mmCIF file of C-alpha atoms and ligand atoms in Angstrom:
data_model
loop_
_atom_site.group_PDB
_atom_site.id
_atom_site.type_symbol
_atom_site.label_atom_id
_atom_site.label_comp_id
_atom_site.label_asym_id
_atom_site.label_seq_id
_atom_site.Cartn_x
_atom_site.Cartn_y
_atom_site.Cartn_z
ATOM 1 C CA UNK A 660 -21.846 -15.302 5.719
ATOM 2 C CA UNK A 661 -18.628 -13.313 6.734
ATOM 3 C CA UNK A 662 -16.879 -11.575 3.725
ATOM 4 C CA UNK A 663 -13.496 -9.872 4.120
ATOM 5 C CA UNK A 664 -13.089 -7.245 2.173
ATOM 6 C CA UNK A 665 -10.608 -5.124 3.416
ATOM 7 C CA UNK A 666 -7.408 -6.884 2.164
ATOM 8 C CA UNK A 667 -5.405 -3.390 1.784
ATOM 9 C CA UNK A 668 -5.668 -3.027 5.302
ATOM 10 C CA UNK A 669 -4.205 -6.567 6.215
ATOM 11 C CA UNK A 670 -4.290 -10.117 4.634
ATOM 12 C CA UNK A 671 -4.960 -13.409 6.225
ATOM 13 C CA UNK A 672 -1.724 -15.444 6.505
ATOM 14 C CA UNK A 673 -1.634 -18.125 3.895
ATOM 15 C CA UNK A 674 -1.224 -21.789 4.717
ATOM 16 C CA UNK A 675 2.264 -21.645 3.133
ATOM 17 C CA UNK A 676 3.076 -18.813 5.614
ATOM 18 C CA UNK A 677 1.917 -20.772 8.279
ATOM 19 C CA UNK A 678 3.776 -23.890 7.457
ATOM 20 C CA UNK A 679 7.177 -22.079 6.839
ATOM 21 C CA UNK A 680 6.313 -20.373 10.247
ATOM 22 C CA UNK A 681 5.433 -23.169 12.625
ATOM 23 C CA UNK A 682 8.734 -25.084 12.668
ATOM 24 C CA UNK A 683 10.667 -22.078 13.282
ATOM 25 C CA UNK A 684 8.451 -21.233 16.093
ATOM 26 C CA UNK A 685 8.676 -24.500 17.911
ATOM 27 C CA UNK A 686 11.761 -26.218 16.985
ATOM 28 C CA UNK A 687 13.762 -23.855 14.902
ATOM 29 C CA UNK A 688 13.797 -20.857 17.464
ATOM 30 C CA UNK A 689 17.716 -20.585 17.733
ATOM 31 C CA UNK A 690 19.362 -16.727 17.279
ATOM 32 C CA UNK A 691 21.075 -16.512 13.460
ATOM 33 C CA UNK A 692 23.715 -15.117 15.207
ATOM 34 C CA UNK A 693 24.965 -18.418 17.296
ATOM 35 C CA UNK A 694 27.493 -20.366 16.360
ATOM 36 C CA UNK A 695 25.860 -23.772 17.306
ATOM 37 C CA UNK A 696 23.568 -25.878 15.192
ATOM 38 C CA UNK A 697 20.127 -24.368 16.014
ATOM 39 C CA UNK A 698 21.599 -21.024 15.807
ATOM 40 C CA UNK A 699 22.975 -21.860 12.226
ATOM 41 C CA UNK A 700 19.756 -23.609 11.186
ATOM 42 C CA UNK A 701 18.088 -20.336 11.983
ATOM 43 C CA UNK A 702 20.449 -18.526 10.023
ATOM 44 C CA UNK A 703 20.249 -20.986 6.740
ATOM 45 C CA UNK A 704 16.210 -20.211 7.183
ATOM 46 C CA UNK A 705 16.939 -16.726 7.104
ATOM 47 C CA UNK A 706 19.267 -16.603 3.872
ATOM 48 C CA UNK A 707 16.541 -19.011 2.518
ATOM 49 C CA UNK A 708 14.084 -16.566 2.864
ATOM 50 C CA UNK A 709 16.275 -13.433 1.697
ATOM 51 C CA UNK A 710 16.646 -15.237 -1.721
ATOM 52 C CA UNK A 711 12.958 -16.056 -2.229
ATOM 53 C CA UNK A 712 12.018 -12.339 -1.505
ATOM 54 C CA UNK A 713 15.285 -10.928 -3.890
ATOM 55 C CA UNK A 714 14.032 -13.326 -6.750
ATOM 56 C CA UNK A 715 10.169 -12.041 -6.477
ATOM 57 C CA UNK A 716 11.337 -8.672 -7.167
ATOM 58 C CA UNK A 717 14.136 -9.539 -9.561
ATOM 59 C CA UNK A 718 16.837 -8.461 -7.075
ATOM 60 C CA UNK A 719 20.110 -9.995 -5.244
ATOM 61 C CA UNK A 720 19.858 -11.666 -1.701
ATOM 62 C CA UNK A 721 22.564 -9.088 -0.879
ATOM 63 C CA UNK A 722 20.139 -5.958 -1.844
ATOM 64 C CA UNK A 723 17.540 -7.148 0.659
ATOM 65 C CA UNK A 724 17.513 -6.109 4.426
ATOM 66 C CA UNK A 725 14.505 -7.306 6.634
ATOM 67 C CA UNK A 726 12.846 -4.759 8.630
ATOM 68 C CA UNK A 727 9.787 -4.731 11.055
ATOM 69 C CA UNK A 728 7.295 -3.792 8.279
ATOM 70 C CA UNK A 729 6.589 -1.290 5.431
ATOM 71 C CA UNK A 730 7.019 1.873 7.790
ATOM 72 C CA UNK A 731 10.024 0.744 8.957
ATOM 73 C CA UNK A 732 11.311 0.205 5.210
ATOM 74 C CA UNK A 733 9.897 3.770 3.922
ATOM 75 C CA UNK A 734 11.625 5.258 6.992
ATOM 76 C CA UNK A 735 14.908 3.778 6.077
ATOM 77 C CA UNK A 736 14.725 4.295 2.581
ATOM 78 C CA UNK A 737 13.952 7.872 2.865
ATOM 79 C CA UNK A 738 16.625 8.855 5.321
ATOM 80 C CA UNK A 739 18.934 6.526 3.374
ATOM 81 C CA UNK A 740 18.290 8.764 -0.018
ATOM 82 C CA UNK A 741 18.522 11.971 1.940
ATOM 83 C CA UNK A 742 21.498 11.170 3.705
ATOM 84 C CA UNK A 743 23.379 9.917 0.467
ATOM 85 C CA UNK A 744 21.961 13.381 -1.331
ATOM 86 C CA UNK A 745 22.985 15.301 1.485
ATOM 87 C CA UNK A 746 27.077 14.497 1.124
ATOM 88 C CA UNK A 747 26.901 15.728 -2.240
ATOM 89 C CA UNK A 748 25.215 18.799 -1.061
ATOM 90 C CA UNK A 749 21.522 18.118 -2.655
ATOM 91 C CA UNK A 750 18.889 18.347 -0.310
ATOM 92 C CA UNK A 751 15.595 18.318 -2.531
ATOM 93 C CA UNK A 752 13.291 15.326 -2.237
ATOM 94 C CA UNK A 753 10.482 15.046 -4.509
ATOM 95 C CA UNK A 754 7.284 12.654 -3.502
ATOM 96 C CA UNK A 755 3.274 13.127 -3.751
ATOM 97 C CA UNK A 756 0.692 14.242 -1.856
ATOM 98 C CA UNK A 757 -1.039 10.929 -1.559
ATOM 99 C CA UNK A 758 1.422 8.753 -0.084
ATOM 100 C CA UNK A 759 1.050 6.427 3.070
ATOM 101 C CA UNK A 760 1.696 8.554 6.171
ATOM 102 C CA UNK A 761 4.769 6.366 6.600
ATOM 103 C CA UNK A 762 6.589 8.288 3.927
ATOM 104 C CA UNK A 763 4.472 11.886 4.588
ATOM 105 C CA UNK A 764 5.394 11.489 8.197
ATOM 106 C CA UNK A 765 9.211 10.804 7.614
ATOM 107 C CA UNK A 766 9.593 13.410 5.193
ATOM 108 C CA UNK A 767 8.125 15.914 7.615
ATOM 109 C CA UNK A 768 10.990 15.024 9.761
ATOM 110 C CA UNK A 769 13.260 15.642 7.343
ATOM 111 C CA UNK A 770 12.007 18.879 6.454
ATOM 112 C CA UNK A 771 12.943 19.612 10.172
ATOM 113 C CA UNK A 772 16.361 18.466 9.594
ATOM 114 C CA UNK A 773 16.504 20.902 6.597
ATOM 115 C CA UNK A 774 15.452 19.318 3.546
ATOM 116 C CA UNK A 775 13.342 20.745 0.993
ATOM 117 C CA UNK A 776 10.468 18.936 -0.152
ATOM 118 C CA UNK A 777 7.936 19.145 -2.940
ATOM 119 C CA UNK A 778 4.737 17.255 -3.019
ATOM 120 C CA UNK A 779 3.390 16.644 -6.025
ATOM 121 C CA UNK A 780 -0.167 17.103 -6.749
ATOM 122 C CA UNK A 781 -2.300 14.275 -7.910
ATOM 123 C CA UNK A 782 -4.777 14.300 -10.995
ATOM 124 C CA UNK A 783 -8.241 13.209 -10.642
ATOM 125 C CA UNK A 784 -7.609 9.832 -11.991
ATOM 126 C CA UNK A 785 -5.162 9.309 -9.344
ATOM 127 C CA UNK A 786 -2.256 8.576 -11.637
ATOM 128 C CA UNK A 787 0.863 11.065 -11.323
ATOM 129 C CA UNK A 788 2.034 11.563 -14.712
ATOM 130 C CA UNK A 789 5.832 11.233 -15.354
ATOM 131 C CA UNK A 790 5.816 14.482 -16.806
ATOM 132 C CA UNK A 791 4.882 15.968 -13.560
ATOM 133 C CA UNK A 792 7.985 14.114 -11.648
ATOM 134 C CA UNK A 793 10.402 15.579 -14.456
ATOM 135 C CA UNK A 794 9.031 19.227 -14.227
ATOM 136 C CA UNK A 795 9.623 19.091 -10.278
ATOM 137 C CA UNK A 796 13.280 17.882 -10.531
ATOM 138 C CA UNK A 797 16.163 20.609 -9.517
ATOM 139 C CA UNK A 798 20.044 20.592 -9.751
ATOM 140 C CA UNK A 799 19.427 19.890 -5.926
ATOM 141 C CA UNK A 800 17.192 16.957 -6.162
ATOM 142 C CA UNK A 801 18.651 13.875 -4.280
ATOM 143 C CA UNK A 802 15.703 11.693 -4.073
ATOM 144 C CA UNK A 803 12.292 10.823 -5.846
ATOM 145 C CA UNK A 804 9.707 8.728 -3.803
ATOM 146 C CA UNK A 805 6.513 7.453 -5.489
ATOM 147 C CA UNK A 806 4.218 4.636 -4.232
ATOM 148 C CA UNK A 807 3.944 1.699 -6.830
ATOM 149 C CA UNK A 808 0.241 1.622 -6.143
ATOM 150 C CA UNK A 809 -1.890 3.680 -3.788
ATOM 151 C CA UNK A 810 -3.510 1.974 -0.813
ATOM 152 C CA UNK A 811 -7.014 3.775 -0.663
ATOM 153 C CA UNK A 812 -7.591 3.999 -4.380
ATOM 154 C CA UNK A 813 -5.413 1.575 -5.973
ATOM 155 C CA UNK A 814 -4.062 3.230 -8.642
ATOM 156 C CA UNK A 815 -0.897 2.028 -10.305
ATOM 157 C CA UNK A 816 1.844 4.558 -11.216
ATOM 158 C CA UNK A 817 4.078 4.695 -13.917
ATOM 159 C CA UNK A 818 6.917 3.260 -12.068
ATOM 160 C CA UNK A 819 9.145 2.524 -14.972
ATOM 161 C CA UNK A 820 9.256 5.638 -16.932
ATOM 162 C CA UNK A 821 9.698 7.397 -13.305
ATOM 163 C CA UNK A 822 12.735 5.183 -12.811
ATOM 164 C CA UNK A 823 14.187 5.694 -16.217
ATOM 165 C CA UNK A 824 13.898 9.508 -15.897
ATOM 166 C CA UNK A 825 15.591 9.121 -12.463
ATOM 167 C CA UNK A 826 18.387 7.022 -13.797
ATOM 168 C CA UNK A 827 19.173 9.272 -16.655
ATOM 169 C CA UNK A 828 19.232 12.613 -14.045
ATOM 170 C CA UNK A 829 21.417 10.645 -11.470
ATOM 171 C CA UNK A 830 18.669 11.161 -8.671
ATOM 172 C CA UNK A 831 17.858 8.235 -6.355
ATOM 173 C CA UNK A 832 14.506 6.641 -6.937
ATOM 174 C CA UNK A 833 12.539 4.730 -4.242
ATOM 175 C CA UNK A 834 9.049 3.318 -4.358
ATOM 176 C CA UNK A 835 6.656 2.444 -1.505
ATOM 177 C CA UNK A 836 5.282 -0.671 -3.163
ATOM 178 C CA UNK A 837 3.750 -2.184 -0.458
ATOM 179 C CA UNK A 838 0.368 -2.823 -2.235
ATOM 180 C CA UNK A 839 2.202 -3.882 -5.195
ATOM 181 C CA UNK A 840 4.314 -6.601 -4.120
ATOM 182 C CA UNK A 841 2.767 -10.068 -4.763
ATOM 183 C CA UNK A 842 -0.004 -8.645 -6.446
ATOM 184 C CA UNK A 843 1.707 -6.872 -9.383
ATOM 185 C CA UNK A 844 4.976 -8.223 -11.309
ATOM 186 C CA UNK A 845 7.807 -6.312 -10.429
ATOM 187 C CA UNK A 846 11.133 -6.356 -11.402
ATOM 188 C CA UNK A 847 13.662 -3.784 -9.854
ATOM 189 C CA UNK A 848 16.369 -4.030 -12.474
ATOM 190 C CA UNK A 849 14.320 -3.440 -15.520
ATOM 191 C CA UNK A 850 12.165 -0.615 -13.724
ATOM 192 C CA UNK A 851 15.418 1.091 -12.655
ATOM 193 C CA UNK A 852 14.202 1.268 -9.141
ATOM 194 C CA UNK A 853 16.727 1.901 -6.538
ATOM 195 C CA UNK A 854 14.889 1.320 -3.113
ATOM 196 C CA UNK A 855 11.691 -0.221 -2.678
ATOM 197 C CA UNK A 856 9.585 -0.927 0.442
ATOM 198 C CA UNK A 857 7.537 -4.345 1.033
ATOM 199 C CA UNK A 858 5.388 -5.343 4.103
ATOM 200 C CA UNK A 859 4.459 -9.099 4.641
ATOM 201 C CA UNK A 860 1.075 -8.745 5.788
ATOM 202 C CA UNK A 861 -0.271 -6.955 2.647
ATOM 203 C CA UNK A 862 0.441 -10.441 0.759
ATOM 204 C CA UNK A 863 -0.585 -13.056 2.841
ATOM 205 C CA UNK A 864 2.298 -13.096 4.945
ATOM 206 C CA UNK A 865 2.279 -12.163 9.112
ATOM 207 C CA UNK A 866 2.598 -8.890 10.484
ATOM 208 C CA UNK A 867 5.431 -6.875 11.798
ATOM 209 C CA UNK A 868 7.792 -7.860 8.962
ATOM 210 C CA UNK A 869 8.615 -6.447 5.919
ATOM 211 C CA UNK A 870 11.614 -5.798 3.661
ATOM 212 C CA UNK A 871 13.884 -2.987 1.971
ATOM 213 C CA UNK A 872 15.415 -3.332 -0.989
ATOM 214 C CA UNK A 873 18.682 -0.926 -1.663
ATOM 215 C CA UNK A 874 20.414 -1.593 -4.982
ATOM 216 C CA UNK A 875 23.824 -2.712 -5.148
ATOM 217 C CA UNK A 876 26.053 0.396 -4.017
ATOM 218 C CA UNK A 877 23.312 2.078 -1.700
ATOM 219 C CA UNK A 878 24.118 1.222 1.771
ATOM 220 C CA UNK A 879 20.928 1.487 3.839
ATOM 221 C CA UNK A 880 21.326 3.995 6.703
ATOM 222 C CA UNK A 881 20.401 2.517 10.214
ATOM 223 C CA UNK A 882 17.264 4.238 11.595
ATOM 224 C CA UNK A 883 17.877 2.646 15.071
ATOM 225 C CA UNK A 884 20.855 1.803 17.135
ATOM 226 C CA UNK A 885 22.029 -1.803 18.135
ATOM 227 C CA UNK A 886 23.898 -4.750 17.165
ATOM 228 C CA UNK A 887 25.427 -5.923 13.737
ATOM 229 C CA UNK A 888 22.526 -7.931 12.292
ATOM 230 C CA UNK A 889 21.757 -7.643 8.952
ATOM 231 C CA UNK A 890 25.356 -6.919 8.052
ATOM 232 C CA UNK A 891 25.007 -3.936 10.098
ATOM 233 C CA UNK A 892 22.174 -2.309 8.136
ATOM 234 C CA UNK A 893 19.465 -3.145 10.771
ATOM 235 C CA UNK A 894 19.956 -3.926 14.039
ATOM 236 C CA UNK A 895 17.959 -6.273 16.569
ATOM 237 C CA UNK A 896 17.767 -10.411 16.412
ATOM 238 C CA UNK A 897 15.970 -11.118 13.290
ATOM 239 C CA UNK A 898 12.323 -12.446 13.545
ATOM 240 C CA UNK A 899 13.168 -15.538 11.573
ATOM 241 C CA UNK A 900 9.719 -17.076 11.843
ATOM 242 C CA UNK A 901 7.688 -13.969 10.465
ATOM 243 C CA UNK A 902 10.686 -13.174 7.854
ATOM 244 C CA UNK A 903 10.181 -16.784 6.365
ATOM 245 C CA UNK A 904 6.554 -16.748 6.357
ATOM 246 C CA UNK A 905 6.655 -13.889 4.242
ATOM 247 C CA UNK A 906 9.078 -15.290 2.048
ATOM 248 C CA UNK A 907 6.804 -18.420 1.631
ATOM 249 C CA UNK A 908 3.963 -16.131 1.135
ATOM 250 C CA UNK A 909 5.401 -14.111 -1.463
ATOM 251 C CA UNK A 910 6.943 -17.006 -3.382
ATOM 252 C CA UNK A 911 3.221 -18.429 -3.512
ATOM 253 C CA UNK A 912 1.653 -14.974 -4.508
ATOM 254 C CA UNK A 913 3.949 -14.322 -7.242
ATOM 255 C CA UNK A 914 4.285 -18.143 -8.682
ATOM 256 C CA UNK A 915 -0.105 -17.896 -8.651
ATOM 257 C CA UNK A 916 -0.406 -14.300 -9.962
ATOM 258 C CA UNK A 917 -0.501 -15.277 -13.538
ATOM 259 C CA UNK A 918 -3.803 -17.158 -12.508
ATOM 260 C CA UNK A 919 -5.212 -15.156 -9.469
ATOM 261 C CA UNK A 920 -4.758 -11.756 -11.010
ATOM 262 C CA UNK A 921 -6.990 -11.514 -14.017
ATOM 263 C CA UNK A 922 -9.819 -14.067 -12.010
ATOM 264 C CA UNK A 923 -9.751 -11.106 -9.087
ATOM 265 C CA UNK A 924 -9.512 -8.326 -11.761
ATOM 266 C CA UNK A 925 -12.614 -9.800 -13.524
ATOM 267 C CA UNK A 926 -14.266 -9.718 -10.071
ATOM 268 C CA UNK A 927 -13.465 -6.548 -9.053
ATOM 269 C CA UNK A 928 -14.840 -4.824 -12.608
ATOM 270 C CA UNK A 929 -18.080 -6.806 -11.929
ATOM 271 C CA UNK A 930 -18.210 -5.065 -8.300
ATOM 272 C CA UNK A 931 -17.565 -1.483 -9.653
ATOM 273 C CA UNK A 932 -20.215 -2.189 -12.309
ATOM 274 C CA UNK A 933 -22.870 -3.218 -9.548
ATOM 275 C CA UNK A 934 -21.766 -0.501 -7.200
ATOM 276 C CA UNK A 935 -21.929 2.347 -9.872
ATOM 277 C CA UNK A 936 -25.625 1.626 -10.261
ATOM 278 C CA UNK A 937 -26.429 3.285 -7.383
ATOM 279 C CA UNK A 938 -27.729 6.819 -8.352
ATOM 280 C CA UNK A 939 -25.022 9.581 -7.491
ATOM 281 C CA UNK A 940 -21.924 7.282 -6.909
ATOM 282 C CA UNK A 941 -18.477 7.543 -8.640
ATOM 283 C CA UNK A 942 -15.304 5.566 -8.624
ATOM 284 C CA UNK A 943 -12.351 6.717 -7.020
ATOM 285 C CA UNK A 944 -9.183 6.377 -9.293
ATOM 286 C CA UNK A 945 -8.559 5.519 -12.587
ATOM 287 C CA UNK A 946 -10.550 2.370 -13.719
ATOM 288 C CA UNK A 947 -7.972 0.319 -15.582
ATOM 289 C CA UNK A 948 -4.778 1.575 -13.831
ATOM 290 C CA UNK A 949 -5.805 0.034 -10.628
ATOM 291 C CA UNK A 950 -4.603 -2.843 -8.361
ATOM 292 C CA UNK A 951 -6.648 -6.211 -9.266
ATOM 293 C CA UNK A 952 -8.441 -5.950 -5.983
ATOM 294 C CA UNK A 953 -9.430 -2.330 -5.261
ATOM 295 C CA UNK A 954 -12.530 -1.077 -5.697
ATOM 296 C CA UNK A 955 -13.102 2.611 -4.271
ATOM 297 C CA UNK A 956 -16.263 4.687 -3.951
ATOM 298 C CA UNK A 957 -17.794 8.032 -2.840
ATOM 299 C CA UNK A 958 -21.405 8.211 -2.263
ATOM 300 C CA UNK A 959 -23.129 11.706 -2.015
ATOM 301 C CA UNK A 960 -25.196 12.263 0.961
ATOM 302 C CA UNK A 961 -23.918 9.417 3.048
ATOM 303 C CA UNK A 962 -21.100 8.899 6.264
ATOM 304 C CA UNK A 963 -18.369 6.636 5.454
ATOM 305 C CA UNK A 964 -18.695 5.623 9.128
ATOM 306 C CA UNK A 965 -22.237 4.520 9.317
ATOM 307 C CA UNK A 966 -21.917 2.699 6.015
ATOM 308 C CA UNK A 967 -18.971 0.434 7.570
ATOM 309 C CA UNK A 968 -20.746 -0.083 10.769
ATOM 310 C CA UNK A 969 -24.159 -1.409 8.939
ATOM 311 C CA UNK A 970 -22.015 -3.454 6.354
ATOM 312 C CA UNK A 971 -20.273 -5.255 9.195
ATOM 313 C CA UNK A 972 -23.396 -6.038 11.081
ATOM 314 C CA UNK A 973 -24.124 -7.970 7.446
ATOM 315 C CA UNK A 974 -20.647 -9.496 8.066
ATOM 316 C CA UNK A 975 -18.891 -7.512 5.265
ATOM 317 C CA UNK A 976 -15.713 -5.988 6.412
ATOM 318 C CA UNK A 977 -14.865 -2.908 4.544
ATOM 319 C CA UNK A 978 -12.896 0.370 5.114
ATOM 320 C CA UNK A 979 -13.726 4.124 4.882
ATOM 321 C CA UNK A 980 -11.398 6.774 3.538
ATOM 322 C CA UNK A 981 -12.109 8.650 6.878
ATOM 323 C CA UNK A 982 -9.244 8.415 9.273
ATOM 324 C CA UNK A 983 -11.594 7.345 11.849
ATOM 325 C CA UNK A 984 -8.627 5.226 13.559
ATOM 326 C CA UNK A 985 -6.926 8.171 14.591
ATOM 327 C CA UNK A 986 -9.694 9.386 16.540
ATOM 328 C CA UNK A 987 -10.336 12.064 13.850
ATOM 329 C CA UNK A 988 -13.296 12.693 11.345
ATOM 330 C CA UNK A 989 -10.692 14.361 8.753
ATOM 331 C CA UNK A 990 -11.576 13.011 5.263
ATOM 332 C CA UNK A 991 -8.831 10.912 3.770
ATOM 333 C CA UNK A 992 -5.942 12.938 2.413
ATOM 334 C CA UNK A 993 -6.101 10.814 -0.659
ATOM 335 C CA UNK A 994 -9.411 11.606 -1.873
ATOM 336 C CA UNK A 995 -8.587 15.166 -1.107
ATOM 337 C CA UNK A 996 -5.278 14.971 -2.786
ATOM 338 C CA UNK A 997 -7.665 13.416 -5.997
ATOM 339 C CA UNK A 998 -9.970 16.616 -5.835
ATOM 340 C CA UNK A 999 -12.979 15.267 -3.936
ATOM 341 C CA UNK A 1000 -14.661 17.977 -1.768
ATOM 342 C CA UNK A 1001 -14.838 17.175 2.222
ATOM 343 C CA UNK A 1002 -18.431 16.251 2.113
ATOM 344 C CA UNK A 1003 -18.279 13.644 -0.548
ATOM 345 C CA UNK A 1004 -14.611 12.358 0.781
ATOM 346 C CA UNK A 1005 -16.626 11.515 3.857
ATOM 347 C CA UNK A 1006 -18.756 8.976 2.214
ATOM 348 C CA UNK A 1007 -16.210 7.045 0.725
ATOM 349 C CA UNK A 1008 -16.075 3.236 0.790
ATOM 350 C CA UNK A 1009 -12.960 1.209 0.016
ATOM 351 C CA UNK A 1010 -13.447 -2.853 -0.861
ATOM 352 C CA UNK A 1011 -10.582 -4.752 -1.714
ATOM 353 C CA UNK A 1012 -10.874 -8.227 -2.556
ATOM 354 C CA UNK A 1013 -8.508 -11.255 -2.027
ATOM 355 C CA UNK A 1014 -8.311 -14.762 -3.241
ATOM 356 C CA UNK A 1015 -10.985 -16.291 -1.325
ATOM 357 C CA UNK A 1016 -13.921 -14.209 -2.749
ATOM 358 C CA UNK A 1017 -15.856 -15.527 -5.568
ATOM 359 C CA UNK A 1018 -18.839 -14.510 -7.712
ATOM 360 C CA UNK A 1019 -21.724 -15.314 -4.907
ATOM 361 C CA UNK A 1020 -19.811 -13.102 -2.432
ATOM 362 C CA UNK A 1021 -19.491 -10.122 -5.210
ATOM 363 C CA UNK A 1022 -23.465 -10.029 -5.296
ATOM 364 C CA UNK A 1023 -23.809 -10.444 -1.862
ATOM 365 C CA UNK A 1024 -21.456 -7.032 -1.531
ATOM 366 C CA UNK A 1025 -23.221 -5.335 -4.324
ATOM 367 C CA UNK A 1026 -26.730 -6.123 -2.638
ATOM 368 C CA UNK A 1027 -25.647 -5.037 0.699
ATOM 369 C CA UNK A 1028 -24.045 -1.812 -0.297
ATOM 370 C CA UNK A 1029 -26.961 -0.904 -2.382
ATOM 371 C CA UNK A 1030 -29.460 -1.499 0.638
ATOM 372 C CA UNK A 1031 -27.361 0.188 3.165
ATOM 373 C CA UNK A 1032 -26.706 3.143 0.804
ATOM 374 C CA UNK A 1033 -30.682 3.632 0.061
ATOM 375 C CA UNK A 1034 -31.060 3.070 3.996
ATOM 376 C CA UNK A 1035 -28.853 5.611 5.218
ATOM 377 C CA UNK A 1036 -30.063 8.165 2.670
ATOM 378 C CA UNK A 1037 -33.466 7.309 3.971
ATOM 379 C CA UNK A 1038 -32.595 9.049 7.123
ATOM 380 C CA UNK A 1039 -30.205 11.666 6.071
ATOM 381 C CA UNK A 1040 -31.120 15.595 6.237
ATOM 382 C CA UNK A 1041 -28.501 16.309 3.269
ATOM 383 C CA UNK A 1042 -29.979 13.646 1.142
ATOM 384 C CA UNK A 1043 -33.636 15.198 1.366
ATOM 385 C CA UNK A 1044 -32.006 18.801 0.706
ATOM 386 C CA UNK A 1045 -30.662 17.482 -2.260
ATOM 387 C CA UNK A 1046 -33.681 15.634 -3.392
ATOM 388 C CA UNK A 1047 -35.886 18.722 -2.937
ATOM 389 C CA UNK A 1048 -33.084 20.917 -4.959
ATOM 390 C CA UNK A 1049 -32.049 23.059 -1.796
ATOM 391 C CA UNK A 1050 -28.604 21.680 -2.323
ATOM 392 C CA UNK A 1051 -26.739 20.639 -5.822
ATOM 393 C CA UNK A 1052 -25.341 17.379 -6.298
ATOM 394 C CA UNK A 1053 -21.416 17.112 -6.147
ATOM 395 C CA UNK A 1054 -21.668 13.807 -7.954
ATOM 396 C CA UNK A 1055 -23.941 13.460 -10.688
HETATM 397 C C1 PLP B 898 0.108 -0.971 5.218
HETATM 398 C C2 PLP B 898 1.140 0.266 4.101
HETATM 399 C C3 PLP B 898 2.180 0.307 4.720
HETATM 400 C C4 PLP B 898 2.644 0.233 6.053
HETATM 401 O O1 PLP B 898 3.094 -1.278 6.351
HETATM 402 P P1 PLP B 898 3.140 -1.772 7.502
HETATM 403 O O2 PLP B 898 3.662 -3.153 7.192
HETATM 404 O O3 PLP B 898 1.791 -1.780 8.168
HETATM 405 O O4 PLP B 898 3.943 -0.695 8.793
HETATM 406 C C5 PLP B 898 3.213 1.434 4.068
HETATM 407 N N1 PLP B 898 2.728 1.988 2.931
HETATM 408 C C6 PLP B 898 1.881 1.322 2.212
HETATM 409 C C7 PLP B 898 1.228 1.915 0.817
HETATM 410 C C8 PLP B 898 0.688 0.433 2.896
HETATM 411 O O5 PLP B 898 -0.500 0.172 2.225
#
């Protein structure tokens, strides 16, 4: 049995997404900038998608710019906020230590251009308090960027409170909502969000497509050069099939959320209880303030990579915090940010479940993880030292 438990990495495109995309790939391939019929049909599909995406987050269609994904939307939001601040002589930006690299690396680039960046510490529960943002504000603060929900540990941030604070202080507020859109209810107006990033493939849409919401009055700055598509805000021929697929997936995700969200959260809680029965294991991130599908653990005396490979042999796709994809063995910056020591951060496991998983699969995951952890500990010299009292446990 194959069990896909890595929905934070990417999701399976939904039937609704595929149904929206296929006709646009086969017949409706016109360029939306062309004036003849199939071009104008593509333009209609594009504007239809824009209205759907806007409605899903409580925005107006004119406030949505389509991008190539979450990374581009994050980059564009940060450069936009930075440029608008600089015009008023404000060059300070506040963010957090556990943002996605799309945000952290864009901020590094802005630092090189002379901006001052404050990265807030993250408490052990993985929820950045609004008071920490308030304490970091300076007279020259232009922009605050705090992710809606963390992609590794799934913790949800107090977005409405941060939004209200920023609005009151006249500071722009961006949120990387890539993990939240389609999974949590979002209302950009009620939550005082000025800019928001999303990505199609994190909510059962296709890859390589995303969107940036910028509140009316905030003109997105181009991050690359080309034609006048997206009303001059983002050059390049629009990927209409992917955009339509993303919009269809999002509309469905929002419509079904009241039913799916509590069901997935209950399965997640069962998963967490089952895995925490393993001795010397710990849940990363607050147990309640977390995404419905996210469970993330550290195990003492385990290497995350070997854990993943053995789970894969049992047909379970999961993820570890270590940045193994980058070829480095550095532990996750997120787990370090919440204070997990290096040796423990290496033994992490992220399970992110989706709509296709039921109780049977949850029991299989619990059994398999329990078996694999015991097997790996049986071969581990670190674990032997811990058992013999030659080392002390970090996780009790
Ligand atoms: C996946 C992800 C991104 C990047 O989105 P892409 O569409 O893959 O570029 C950014 N931020 C968060 C929190 C993510 O989970």
